[in-house]
Short mmCIF file of N, CA and C in Angstrom, two decimals:
data_model
loop_
_atom_site.label_atom_id
_atom_site.label_comp_id
_atom_site.label_asym_id
_atom_site.label_seq_id
_atom_site.Cartn_x
_atom_site.Cartn_y
_atom_site.Cartn_z
N MET A 1 0.74 10.03 -4.13
CA MET A 1 0.48 9.84 -5.54
C MET A 1 1.72 9.29 -6.25
N THR A 2 2.90 9.67 -5.81
CA THR A 2 4.13 9.22 -6.45
C THR A 2 4.28 7.72 -6.38
N VAL A 3 3.96 7.14 -5.22
CA VAL A 3 4.05 5.68 -5.06
C VAL A 3 3.06 5.02 -6.00
N SER A 4 1.86 5.58 -6.08
CA SER A 4 0.84 5.04 -6.96
C SER A 4 1.30 5.06 -8.41
N ASN A 5 1.91 6.16 -8.81
CA ASN A 5 2.42 6.27 -10.19
C ASN A 5 3.53 5.26 -10.46
N ALA A 6 4.41 5.09 -9.48
CA ALA A 6 5.51 4.13 -9.64
C ALA A 6 4.96 2.71 -9.76
N LEU A 7 3.95 2.39 -8.94
CA LEU A 7 3.34 1.06 -9.01
C LEU A 7 2.65 0.84 -10.35
N PHE A 8 1.99 1.88 -10.85
CA PHE A 8 1.32 1.77 -12.15
C PHE A 8 2.36 1.53 -13.25
N THR A 9 3.45 2.28 -13.21
CA THR A 9 4.52 2.12 -14.20
C THR A 9 5.11 0.72 -14.13
N GLU A 10 5.36 0.24 -12.90
CA GLU A 10 5.91 -1.11 -12.73
C GLU A 10 4.95 -2.15 -13.29
N ARG A 11 3.66 -1.97 -13.03
CA ARG A 11 2.66 -2.92 -13.54
C ARG A 11 2.70 -2.98 -15.06
N GLU A 12 2.82 -1.83 -15.70
CA GLU A 12 2.88 -1.80 -17.16
C GLU A 12 4.14 -2.50 -17.68
N VAL A 13 5.28 -2.28 -17.02
CA VAL A 13 6.53 -2.94 -17.41
C VAL A 13 6.40 -4.45 -17.26
N ILE A 14 5.79 -4.89 -16.16
CA ILE A 14 5.60 -6.33 -15.92
C ILE A 14 4.74 -6.93 -17.02
N LYS A 15 3.66 -6.23 -17.38
CA LYS A 15 2.77 -6.75 -18.43
C LYS A 15 3.51 -6.84 -19.77
N GLU A 16 4.31 -5.82 -20.09
CA GLU A 16 5.07 -5.84 -21.35
C GLU A 16 6.09 -6.97 -21.34
N THR A 17 6.75 -7.16 -20.20
CA THR A 17 7.74 -8.23 -20.08
C THR A 17 7.06 -9.59 -20.24
N ASN A 18 5.92 -9.76 -19.59
CA ASN A 18 5.19 -11.02 -19.73
C ASN A 18 4.78 -11.28 -21.16
N SER A 19 4.37 -10.24 -21.85
CA SER A 19 3.99 -10.37 -23.26
C SER A 19 5.19 -10.82 -24.09
N ALA A 20 6.34 -10.21 -23.83
CA ALA A 20 7.56 -10.60 -24.55
C ALA A 20 7.94 -12.05 -24.23
N LEU A 21 7.81 -12.44 -22.96
CA LEU A 21 8.12 -13.82 -22.57
C LEU A 21 7.18 -14.81 -23.26
N GLU A 22 5.92 -14.43 -23.41
CA GLU A 22 4.97 -15.31 -24.11
C GLU A 22 5.37 -15.47 -25.58
N ASP A 23 5.83 -14.39 -26.19
CA ASP A 23 6.30 -14.47 -27.59
C ASP A 23 7.50 -15.40 -27.71
N ILE A 24 8.44 -15.26 -26.78
CA ILE A 24 9.63 -16.13 -26.79
C ILE A 24 9.21 -17.58 -26.56
N GLN A 25 8.27 -17.77 -25.65
CA GLN A 25 7.80 -19.12 -25.36
C GLN A 25 7.16 -19.75 -26.60
N GLU A 26 6.39 -18.98 -27.32
CA GLU A 26 5.76 -19.49 -28.54
C GLU A 26 6.83 -19.88 -29.58
N THR A 27 7.83 -19.02 -29.73
CA THR A 27 8.91 -19.31 -30.67
C THR A 27 9.66 -20.58 -30.28
N LEU A 28 9.94 -20.72 -28.97
CA LEU A 28 10.63 -21.93 -28.50
C LEU A 28 9.77 -23.18 -28.67
N ALA A 29 8.48 -23.04 -28.47
CA ALA A 29 7.58 -24.19 -28.65
C ALA A 29 7.60 -24.65 -30.11
N LEU A 30 7.58 -23.70 -31.02
CA LEU A 30 7.66 -24.05 -32.45
C LEU A 30 9.01 -24.69 -32.78
N SER A 31 10.05 -24.16 -32.16
CA SER A 31 11.39 -24.73 -32.35
C SER A 31 11.45 -26.16 -31.82
N LEU A 32 10.79 -26.40 -30.70
CA LEU A 32 10.75 -27.74 -30.11
C LEU A 32 10.04 -28.71 -31.05
N VAL A 33 8.93 -28.27 -31.62
CA VAL A 33 8.18 -29.11 -32.56
C VAL A 33 9.07 -29.46 -33.75
N ASP A 34 9.78 -28.46 -34.28
CA ASP A 34 10.68 -28.71 -35.42
C ASP A 34 11.79 -29.68 -35.06
N SER A 35 12.38 -29.52 -33.86
CA SER A 35 13.48 -30.41 -33.48
C SER A 35 12.98 -31.83 -33.24
N LEU A 36 11.76 -31.95 -32.74
CA LEU A 36 11.18 -33.29 -32.55
C LEU A 36 10.90 -33.95 -33.90
N LYS A 37 10.39 -33.17 -34.84
CA LYS A 37 10.12 -33.70 -36.18
C LYS A 37 11.40 -34.16 -36.85
N ASP A 38 12.47 -33.39 -36.65
CA ASP A 38 13.74 -33.71 -37.28
C ASP A 38 14.48 -34.82 -36.53
N GLY A 39 13.99 -35.19 -35.36
CA GLY A 39 14.67 -36.24 -34.58
C GLY A 39 15.95 -35.73 -33.95
N ASP A 40 16.04 -34.42 -33.72
CA ASP A 40 17.23 -33.82 -33.14
C ASP A 40 17.19 -34.00 -31.61
N HIS A 41 17.89 -35.03 -31.14
CA HIS A 41 17.85 -35.36 -29.71
C HIS A 41 18.78 -34.49 -28.88
N ILE A 42 19.61 -33.71 -29.50
CA ILE A 42 20.52 -32.82 -28.76
C ILE A 42 19.81 -31.51 -28.43
N THR A 43 19.12 -30.94 -29.41
CA THR A 43 18.45 -29.65 -29.23
C THR A 43 17.20 -29.76 -28.37
N THR A 44 16.48 -30.87 -28.48
CA THR A 44 15.19 -31.02 -27.79
C THR A 44 15.29 -30.79 -26.28
N PRO A 45 16.20 -31.44 -25.54
CA PRO A 45 16.27 -31.20 -24.09
C PRO A 45 16.61 -29.74 -23.76
N THR A 46 17.47 -29.13 -24.57
CA THR A 46 17.84 -27.73 -24.34
C THR A 46 16.62 -26.83 -24.47
N VAL A 47 15.83 -27.06 -25.50
CA VAL A 47 14.63 -26.25 -25.73
C VAL A 47 13.62 -26.47 -24.60
N ILE A 48 13.47 -27.71 -24.16
CA ILE A 48 12.56 -28.01 -23.05
C ILE A 48 13.00 -27.28 -21.78
N ASP A 49 14.31 -27.29 -21.51
CA ASP A 49 14.84 -26.57 -20.34
C ASP A 49 14.58 -25.07 -20.45
N MET A 50 14.76 -24.54 -21.65
CA MET A 50 14.51 -23.12 -21.87
C MET A 50 13.04 -22.78 -21.63
N LEU A 51 12.15 -23.65 -22.08
CA LEU A 51 10.72 -23.44 -21.86
C LEU A 51 10.38 -23.45 -20.36
N LYS A 52 11.00 -24.37 -19.63
CA LYS A 52 10.77 -24.43 -18.19
C LYS A 52 11.26 -23.16 -17.50
N ASP A 53 12.45 -22.70 -17.91
CA ASP A 53 12.99 -21.46 -17.34
C ASP A 53 12.08 -20.27 -17.63
N LEU A 54 11.57 -20.23 -18.85
CA LEU A 54 10.65 -19.15 -19.21
C LEU A 54 9.39 -19.19 -18.36
N GLU A 55 8.87 -20.38 -18.15
CA GLU A 55 7.66 -20.52 -17.34
C GLU A 55 7.92 -20.05 -15.90
N ASP A 56 9.08 -20.41 -15.36
CA ASP A 56 9.45 -19.95 -14.01
C ASP A 56 9.52 -18.43 -13.95
N MET A 57 10.12 -17.83 -14.98
CA MET A 57 10.21 -16.37 -15.03
C MET A 57 8.81 -15.75 -15.07
N GLN A 58 7.95 -16.33 -15.89
CA GLN A 58 6.60 -15.79 -16.00
C GLN A 58 5.86 -15.89 -14.66
N LEU A 59 6.02 -17.01 -13.97
CA LEU A 59 5.37 -17.16 -12.68
C LEU A 59 5.86 -16.11 -11.68
N LYS A 60 7.16 -15.82 -11.70
CA LYS A 60 7.70 -14.78 -10.82
C LYS A 60 7.11 -13.42 -11.18
N TYR A 61 6.99 -13.14 -12.47
CA TYR A 61 6.40 -11.86 -12.89
C TYR A 61 4.93 -11.79 -12.49
N TYR A 62 4.20 -12.89 -12.62
CA TYR A 62 2.79 -12.90 -12.21
C TYR A 62 2.68 -12.67 -10.70
N ASP A 63 3.58 -13.28 -9.92
CA ASP A 63 3.58 -13.06 -8.47
C ASP A 63 3.86 -11.59 -8.16
N ARG A 64 4.84 -11.03 -8.87
CA ARG A 64 5.17 -9.61 -8.65
C ARG A 64 4.00 -8.71 -9.05
N LEU A 65 3.33 -9.07 -10.13
CA LEU A 65 2.17 -8.30 -10.58
C LEU A 65 1.05 -8.35 -9.52
N GLU A 66 0.86 -9.53 -8.94
CA GLU A 66 -0.15 -9.67 -7.89
C GLU A 66 0.21 -8.84 -6.66
N ASP A 67 1.50 -8.87 -6.26
CA ASP A 67 1.97 -8.05 -5.14
C ASP A 67 1.73 -6.57 -5.43
N ASN A 68 2.03 -6.18 -6.66
CA ASN A 68 1.85 -4.80 -7.09
C ASN A 68 0.39 -4.38 -6.95
N GLU A 69 -0.51 -5.23 -7.44
CA GLU A 69 -1.94 -4.92 -7.40
C GLU A 69 -2.45 -4.88 -5.96
N ASN A 70 -1.94 -5.77 -5.11
CA ASN A 70 -2.33 -5.75 -3.69
C ASN A 70 -1.87 -4.46 -3.02
N THR A 71 -0.65 -4.04 -3.34
CA THR A 71 -0.13 -2.79 -2.78
C THR A 71 -0.96 -1.61 -3.26
N GLN A 72 -1.29 -1.59 -4.54
CA GLN A 72 -2.11 -0.50 -5.07
C GLN A 72 -3.48 -0.48 -4.40
N GLY A 73 -4.07 -1.65 -4.20
CA GLY A 73 -5.36 -1.73 -3.52
C GLY A 73 -5.28 -1.21 -2.10
N GLY A 74 -4.19 -1.55 -1.41
CA GLY A 74 -3.98 -1.06 -0.05
C GLY A 74 -3.84 0.44 -0.01
N LEU A 75 -3.11 0.99 -0.97
CA LEU A 75 -2.97 2.44 -1.04
C LEU A 75 -4.30 3.11 -1.32
N ALA A 76 -5.08 2.54 -2.20
CA ALA A 76 -6.38 3.11 -2.54
C ALA A 76 -7.29 3.11 -1.31
N ASN A 77 -7.26 2.03 -0.55
CA ASN A 77 -8.08 1.96 0.66
C ASN A 77 -7.61 2.95 1.72
N GLN A 78 -6.30 3.17 1.77
CA GLN A 78 -5.74 4.10 2.73
C GLN A 78 -6.15 5.54 2.43
N GLU A 79 -6.28 5.85 1.16
CA GLU A 79 -6.59 7.21 0.75
C GLU A 79 -8.06 7.56 0.97
N LYS A 80 -8.93 6.57 1.03
CA LYS A 80 -10.36 6.82 1.19
C LYS A 80 -10.72 6.95 2.67
N PRO A 81 -11.46 7.99 3.04
CA PRO A 81 -11.92 8.09 4.43
C PRO A 81 -12.98 7.04 4.70
N PHE A 82 -13.05 6.58 5.94
CA PHE A 82 -14.03 5.55 6.29
C PHE A 82 -15.44 6.10 6.12
N TYR A 83 -15.65 7.31 6.61
CA TYR A 83 -16.92 7.99 6.40
C TYR A 83 -16.65 9.25 5.61
N GLU A 84 -17.63 9.71 4.90
CA GLU A 84 -17.45 10.90 4.06
C GLU A 84 -17.02 12.11 4.89
N ASP A 85 -17.53 12.21 6.14
CA ASP A 85 -17.18 13.37 6.96
C ASP A 85 -15.86 13.19 7.72
N ASP A 86 -15.15 12.09 7.46
CA ASP A 86 -13.86 11.86 8.09
C ASP A 86 -12.70 12.49 7.32
N LYS A 87 -13.00 13.18 6.26
CA LYS A 87 -11.93 13.77 5.46
C LYS A 87 -11.15 14.77 6.31
N ASP A 88 -9.86 14.61 6.32
CA ASP A 88 -9.01 15.51 7.10
C ASP A 88 -8.54 16.62 6.19
N GLU A 89 -9.02 17.82 6.45
CA GLU A 89 -8.66 18.95 5.60
C GLU A 89 -7.64 19.86 6.26
N THR A 90 -7.01 19.36 7.32
CA THR A 90 -6.00 20.16 8.02
C THR A 90 -4.72 20.18 7.19
N PRO A 91 -4.18 21.36 6.90
CA PRO A 91 -2.92 21.43 6.14
C PRO A 91 -1.79 20.75 6.91
N ASP A 92 -0.83 20.20 6.17
CA ASP A 92 0.28 19.47 6.80
C ASP A 92 1.07 20.34 7.78
N GLU A 93 1.25 21.63 7.45
CA GLU A 93 2.01 22.51 8.35
C GLU A 93 1.32 22.61 9.71
N ASP A 94 -0.03 22.70 9.68
CA ASP A 94 -0.79 22.77 10.92
C ASP A 94 -0.71 21.47 11.69
N LYS A 95 -0.73 20.36 10.98
CA LYS A 95 -0.63 19.05 11.64
C LYS A 95 0.70 18.95 12.39
N ASP A 96 1.78 19.42 11.75
CA ASP A 96 3.10 19.38 12.40
C ASP A 96 3.09 20.24 13.66
N GLU A 97 2.49 21.42 13.56
CA GLU A 97 2.43 22.33 14.70
C GLU A 97 1.61 21.72 15.84
N ILE A 98 0.49 21.11 15.50
CA ILE A 98 -0.37 20.47 16.50
C ILE A 98 0.38 19.32 17.18
N ALA A 99 1.07 18.51 16.37
CA ALA A 99 1.83 17.38 16.91
C ALA A 99 2.93 17.86 17.86
N GLU A 100 3.63 18.92 17.46
CA GLU A 100 4.69 19.46 18.32
C GLU A 100 4.12 20.00 19.63
N GLY A 101 2.98 20.68 19.52
CA GLY A 101 2.33 21.21 20.72
C GLY A 101 1.90 20.09 21.66
N TRP A 102 1.38 19.02 21.10
CA TRP A 102 0.95 17.89 21.92
C TRP A 102 2.15 17.22 22.59
N LYS A 103 3.24 17.07 21.86
CA LYS A 103 4.45 16.47 22.45
C LYS A 103 4.95 17.33 23.61
N LYS A 104 4.95 18.63 23.41
CA LYS A 104 5.41 19.54 24.46
C LYS A 104 4.50 19.42 25.69
N PHE A 105 3.19 19.39 25.47
CA PHE A 105 2.23 19.25 26.56
C PHE A 105 2.46 17.96 27.32
N GLU A 106 2.64 16.86 26.59
CA GLU A 106 2.84 15.56 27.25
C GLU A 106 4.09 15.56 28.11
N LYS A 107 5.16 16.24 27.63
CA LYS A 107 6.41 16.28 28.40
C LYS A 107 6.25 17.12 29.67
N GLU A 108 5.54 18.24 29.55
CA GLU A 108 5.43 19.17 30.66
C GLU A 108 4.33 18.81 31.65
N HIS A 109 3.30 18.13 31.20
CA HIS A 109 2.14 17.87 32.04
C HIS A 109 2.36 16.63 32.91
N VAL A 110 2.03 16.75 34.17
CA VAL A 110 2.09 15.62 35.08
C VAL A 110 0.67 15.07 35.18
N TRP A 111 0.50 13.86 34.73
CA TRP A 111 -0.83 13.25 34.73
C TRP A 111 -1.22 12.83 36.14
N THR A 112 -2.39 13.26 36.55
CA THR A 112 -2.90 12.90 37.88
C THR A 112 -4.08 11.95 37.70
N ASP A 113 -4.54 11.41 38.83
CA ASP A 113 -5.71 10.53 38.78
C ASP A 113 -6.93 11.31 38.30
N GLU A 114 -6.98 12.59 38.64
CA GLU A 114 -8.12 13.42 38.20
C GLU A 114 -8.13 13.55 36.67
N ASP A 115 -6.94 13.61 36.06
CA ASP A 115 -6.85 13.68 34.59
C ASP A 115 -7.44 12.44 33.95
N LYS A 116 -7.29 11.34 34.63
CA LYS A 116 -7.74 10.06 34.08
C LYS A 116 -9.22 9.80 34.33
N LYS A 117 -9.85 10.66 35.13
CA LYS A 117 -11.25 10.47 35.50
C LYS A 117 -12.15 10.61 34.27
N THR A 118 -13.15 9.76 34.19
CA THR A 118 -14.15 9.87 33.13
C THR A 118 -15.28 10.73 33.67
N PHE A 119 -15.59 11.79 32.95
CA PHE A 119 -16.61 12.71 33.40
C PHE A 119 -17.97 12.34 32.84
N THR A 120 -19.00 12.64 33.63
CA THR A 120 -20.37 12.50 33.12
C THR A 120 -20.64 13.69 32.22
N LEU A 121 -21.70 13.62 31.46
CA LEU A 121 -22.04 14.70 30.55
C LEU A 121 -22.29 16.00 31.31
N ASP A 122 -22.97 15.93 32.43
CA ASP A 122 -23.24 17.13 33.23
C ASP A 122 -21.95 17.75 33.75
N GLU A 123 -21.02 16.89 34.22
CA GLU A 123 -19.74 17.40 34.71
C GLU A 123 -18.95 18.05 33.59
N ALA A 124 -18.98 17.48 32.40
CA ALA A 124 -18.27 18.05 31.26
C ALA A 124 -18.85 19.41 30.89
N LYS A 125 -20.18 19.54 30.93
CA LYS A 125 -20.83 20.83 30.63
C LYS A 125 -20.41 21.88 31.65
N THR A 126 -20.35 21.48 32.91
CA THR A 126 -19.96 22.41 33.97
C THR A 126 -18.52 22.88 33.76
N ILE A 127 -17.64 21.96 33.43
CA ILE A 127 -16.23 22.31 33.19
C ILE A 127 -16.13 23.27 32.02
N ARG A 128 -16.86 23.00 30.96
CA ARG A 128 -16.83 23.84 29.78
C ARG A 128 -17.37 25.24 30.10
N GLU A 129 -18.45 25.29 30.88
CA GLU A 129 -19.01 26.58 31.27
C GLU A 129 -18.01 27.36 32.10
N ASP A 130 -17.33 26.68 33.03
CA ASP A 130 -16.32 27.34 33.85
C ASP A 130 -15.20 27.90 32.99
N ASP A 131 -14.75 27.11 31.99
CA ASP A 131 -13.68 27.56 31.09
C ASP A 131 -14.12 28.79 30.29
N GLU A 132 -15.37 28.78 29.85
CA GLU A 132 -15.88 29.91 29.06
C GLU A 132 -15.97 31.15 29.91
N GLU A 133 -16.35 31.00 31.20
CA GLU A 133 -16.44 32.16 32.11
C GLU A 133 -15.06 32.76 32.36
N GLU A 134 -14.04 31.92 32.44
CA GLU A 134 -12.68 32.39 32.69
C GLU A 134 -12.14 33.20 31.53
N GLN A 135 -12.61 32.91 30.34
CA GLN A 135 -12.08 33.60 29.16
C GLN A 135 -12.82 34.87 29.01
#
């Protein structure tokens, strides 16, 4: 959730910055019109360059906003289970314990060809019945 909140905050800052850049762009455009009307050939190229720089900045912010939205979409997809019954309700502490147990098993267990064998359903039932009888 923290990453999601940070992305949301960043998106809002980008939108505010873009809005401010649009205001500056409008002011510069009006300034350009005034300098053209006055025949001011010194100020005009400077204002045009400033407008180009502003446009470049806006494009970078739009790209960043798009990246932000793509990341948010990816996070949203990651959080949703593929099927409704795929929700993992195992507490994190248990997951850590299970992972540690599995790592220990993998280190200690010597895999044989029999381990790799694919069992038929009847063979699996027999194995399960044998395990239940032992307990």
